[in-house]
Coordinates of C-alpha atoms in Angstrom, one line a residue:
X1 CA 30.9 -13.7 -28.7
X2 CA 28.2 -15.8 -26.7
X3 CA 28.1 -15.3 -23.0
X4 CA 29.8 -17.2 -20.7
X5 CA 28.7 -20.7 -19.5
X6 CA 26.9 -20.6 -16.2
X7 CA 28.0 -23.4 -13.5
X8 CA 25.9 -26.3 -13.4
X9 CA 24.6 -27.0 -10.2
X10 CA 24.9 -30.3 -8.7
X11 CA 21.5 -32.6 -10.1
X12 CA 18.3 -32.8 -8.2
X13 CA 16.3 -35.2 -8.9
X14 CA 13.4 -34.7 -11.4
X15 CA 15.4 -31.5 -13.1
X16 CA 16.9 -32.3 -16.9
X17 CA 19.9 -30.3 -17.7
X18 CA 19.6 -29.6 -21.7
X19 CA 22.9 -29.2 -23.8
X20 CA 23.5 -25.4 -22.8
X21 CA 24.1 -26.2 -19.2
X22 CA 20.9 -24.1 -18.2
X23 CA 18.9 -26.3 -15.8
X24 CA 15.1 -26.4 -16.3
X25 CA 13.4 -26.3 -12.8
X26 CA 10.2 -28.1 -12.7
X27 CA 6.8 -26.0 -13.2
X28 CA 6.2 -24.0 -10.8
X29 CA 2.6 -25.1 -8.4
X30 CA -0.1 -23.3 -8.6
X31 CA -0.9 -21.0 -5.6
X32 CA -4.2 -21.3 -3.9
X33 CA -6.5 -18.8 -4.9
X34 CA -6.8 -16.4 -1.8
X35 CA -10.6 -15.1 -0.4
X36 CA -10.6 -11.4 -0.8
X37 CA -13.3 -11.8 1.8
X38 CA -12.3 -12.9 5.0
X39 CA -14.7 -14.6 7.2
X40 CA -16.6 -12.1 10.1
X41 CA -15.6 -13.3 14.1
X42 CA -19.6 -11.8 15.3
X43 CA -22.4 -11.9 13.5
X44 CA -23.7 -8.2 12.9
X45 CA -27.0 -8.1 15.3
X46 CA -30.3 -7.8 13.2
X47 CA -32.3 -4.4 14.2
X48 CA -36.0 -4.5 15.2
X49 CA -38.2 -2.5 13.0
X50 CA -39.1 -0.2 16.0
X51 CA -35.4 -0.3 16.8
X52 CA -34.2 3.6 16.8
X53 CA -31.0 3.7 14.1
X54 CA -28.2 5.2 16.0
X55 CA -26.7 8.9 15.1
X56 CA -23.5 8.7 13.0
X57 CA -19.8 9.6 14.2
X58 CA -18.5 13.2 13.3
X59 CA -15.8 12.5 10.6
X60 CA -12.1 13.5 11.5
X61 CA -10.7 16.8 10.8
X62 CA -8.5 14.7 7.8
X63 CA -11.8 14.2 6.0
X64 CA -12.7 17.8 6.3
X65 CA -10.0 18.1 4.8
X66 CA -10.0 16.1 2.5
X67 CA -13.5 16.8 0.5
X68 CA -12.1 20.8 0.7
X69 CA -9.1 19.6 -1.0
X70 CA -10.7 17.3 -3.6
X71 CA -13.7 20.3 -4.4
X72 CA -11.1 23.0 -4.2
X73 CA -8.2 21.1 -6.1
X74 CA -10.2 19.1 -9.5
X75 CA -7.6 19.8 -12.1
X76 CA -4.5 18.6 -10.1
X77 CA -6.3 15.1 -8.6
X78 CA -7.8 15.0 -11.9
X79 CA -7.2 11.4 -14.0
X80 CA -6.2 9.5 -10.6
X81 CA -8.0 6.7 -8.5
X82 CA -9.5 7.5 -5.2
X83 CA -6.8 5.8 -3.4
X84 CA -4.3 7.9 -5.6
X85 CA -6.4 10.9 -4.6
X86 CA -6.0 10.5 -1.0
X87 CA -2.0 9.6 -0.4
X88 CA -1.5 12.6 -2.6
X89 CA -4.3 14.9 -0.3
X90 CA -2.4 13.2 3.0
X91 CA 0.9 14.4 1.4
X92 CA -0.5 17.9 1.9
X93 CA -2.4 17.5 4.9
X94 CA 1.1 17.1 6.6
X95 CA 2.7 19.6 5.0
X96 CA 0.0 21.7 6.7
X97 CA 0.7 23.7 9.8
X98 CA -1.6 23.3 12.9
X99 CA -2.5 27.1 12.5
X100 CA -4.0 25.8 9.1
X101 CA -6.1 22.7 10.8
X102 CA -8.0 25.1 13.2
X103 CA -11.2 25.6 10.4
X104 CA -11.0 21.5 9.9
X105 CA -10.9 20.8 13.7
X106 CA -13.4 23.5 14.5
X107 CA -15.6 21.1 11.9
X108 CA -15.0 18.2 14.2
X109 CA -15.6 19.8 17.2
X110 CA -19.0 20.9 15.8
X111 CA -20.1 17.6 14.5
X112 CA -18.8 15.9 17.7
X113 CA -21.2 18.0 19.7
X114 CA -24.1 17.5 17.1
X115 CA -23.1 13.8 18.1
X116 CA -23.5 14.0 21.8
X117 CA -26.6 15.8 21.4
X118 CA -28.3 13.0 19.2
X119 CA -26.8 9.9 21.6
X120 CA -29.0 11.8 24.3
X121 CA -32.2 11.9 22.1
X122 CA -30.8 8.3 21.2
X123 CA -30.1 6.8 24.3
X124 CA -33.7 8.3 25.8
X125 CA -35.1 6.0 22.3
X126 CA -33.3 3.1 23.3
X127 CA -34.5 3.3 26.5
X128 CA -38.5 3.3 25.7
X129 CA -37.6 0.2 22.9
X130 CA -35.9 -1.7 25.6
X131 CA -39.3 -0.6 27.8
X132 CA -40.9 -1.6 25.1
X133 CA -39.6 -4.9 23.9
X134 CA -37.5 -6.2 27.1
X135 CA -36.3 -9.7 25.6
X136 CA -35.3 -8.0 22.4
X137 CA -32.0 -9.2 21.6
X138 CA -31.0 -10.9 24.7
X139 CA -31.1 -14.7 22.7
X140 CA -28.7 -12.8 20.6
X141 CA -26.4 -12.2 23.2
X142 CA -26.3 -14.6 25.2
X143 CA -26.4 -17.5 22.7
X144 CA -29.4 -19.8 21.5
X145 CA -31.8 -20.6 24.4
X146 CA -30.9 -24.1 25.6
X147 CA -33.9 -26.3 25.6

């Protein structure tokens, strides 16, 4: 037995309707191709060669986490993509008490201060650049001198 006969629906123009009732929609139009990149609002300022590079953030107590989890846990991430890897280690992270976050935070906490104590040493640098080179990155800033 052949399936039932669909209903035809009423005629647009530009469709055919072959002998089996079955209408045949036009081809579909191609989609635009979309820019995996997508275009920056600011510029990123260019750096002075004499320009002091600034300290990096601590990383959250997650990515503490996460690198133990990844060294102490190879055979069960094993075979799976990094983004794989980390919704399964996030999985676990939350099915972690706080009790069990204190050794991760503790991490933080330590880098954090590390962190303050560079942006000191950093901040004293910036200030003997700016000493230094006092219209350094003021065009930047403020636009392209008018003139």
């Amino acid at each position: 037995p052949s399936p039932p006969a669909l209903p035809v629906p009423a005629q647009v123009p530009g469709m055919s309707t072959p002998d089996n009732n079955v209408p045949i929609l036009p081809p579909a139009k191609p989609t635009p191709a979309k820019s995996k990149k997508t275009p920056s609002k600011t510029k990123k300022r260019k750096r002075h060669p004499e320009e002091p590079p600034p300290p990096k953030k601590p990383m959250a107590p997650f990515f503490f986490f996460c690198d133990a989890m990844r060294n102490g846990r190879k055979e069960e991430l094993a075979g799976k993509s990094i983004t794989e890897q980390t919704k399964v280690i996030s999985t676990w992270w939350r099915a972690v008490p706080d009790s069990g976050k204190i050794p991760f935070v503790e991490a933080y906490n330590t880098g954090r201060v590390k962190y303050e104590a560079e942006m000191v040493g950093y901040t004293a640098a910036m200030a003997v650049f700016r000493a230094k080179f006092p219209d350094w990155g003021k065009e930047e800033m403020n636009g392209p001198a008018a003139g």
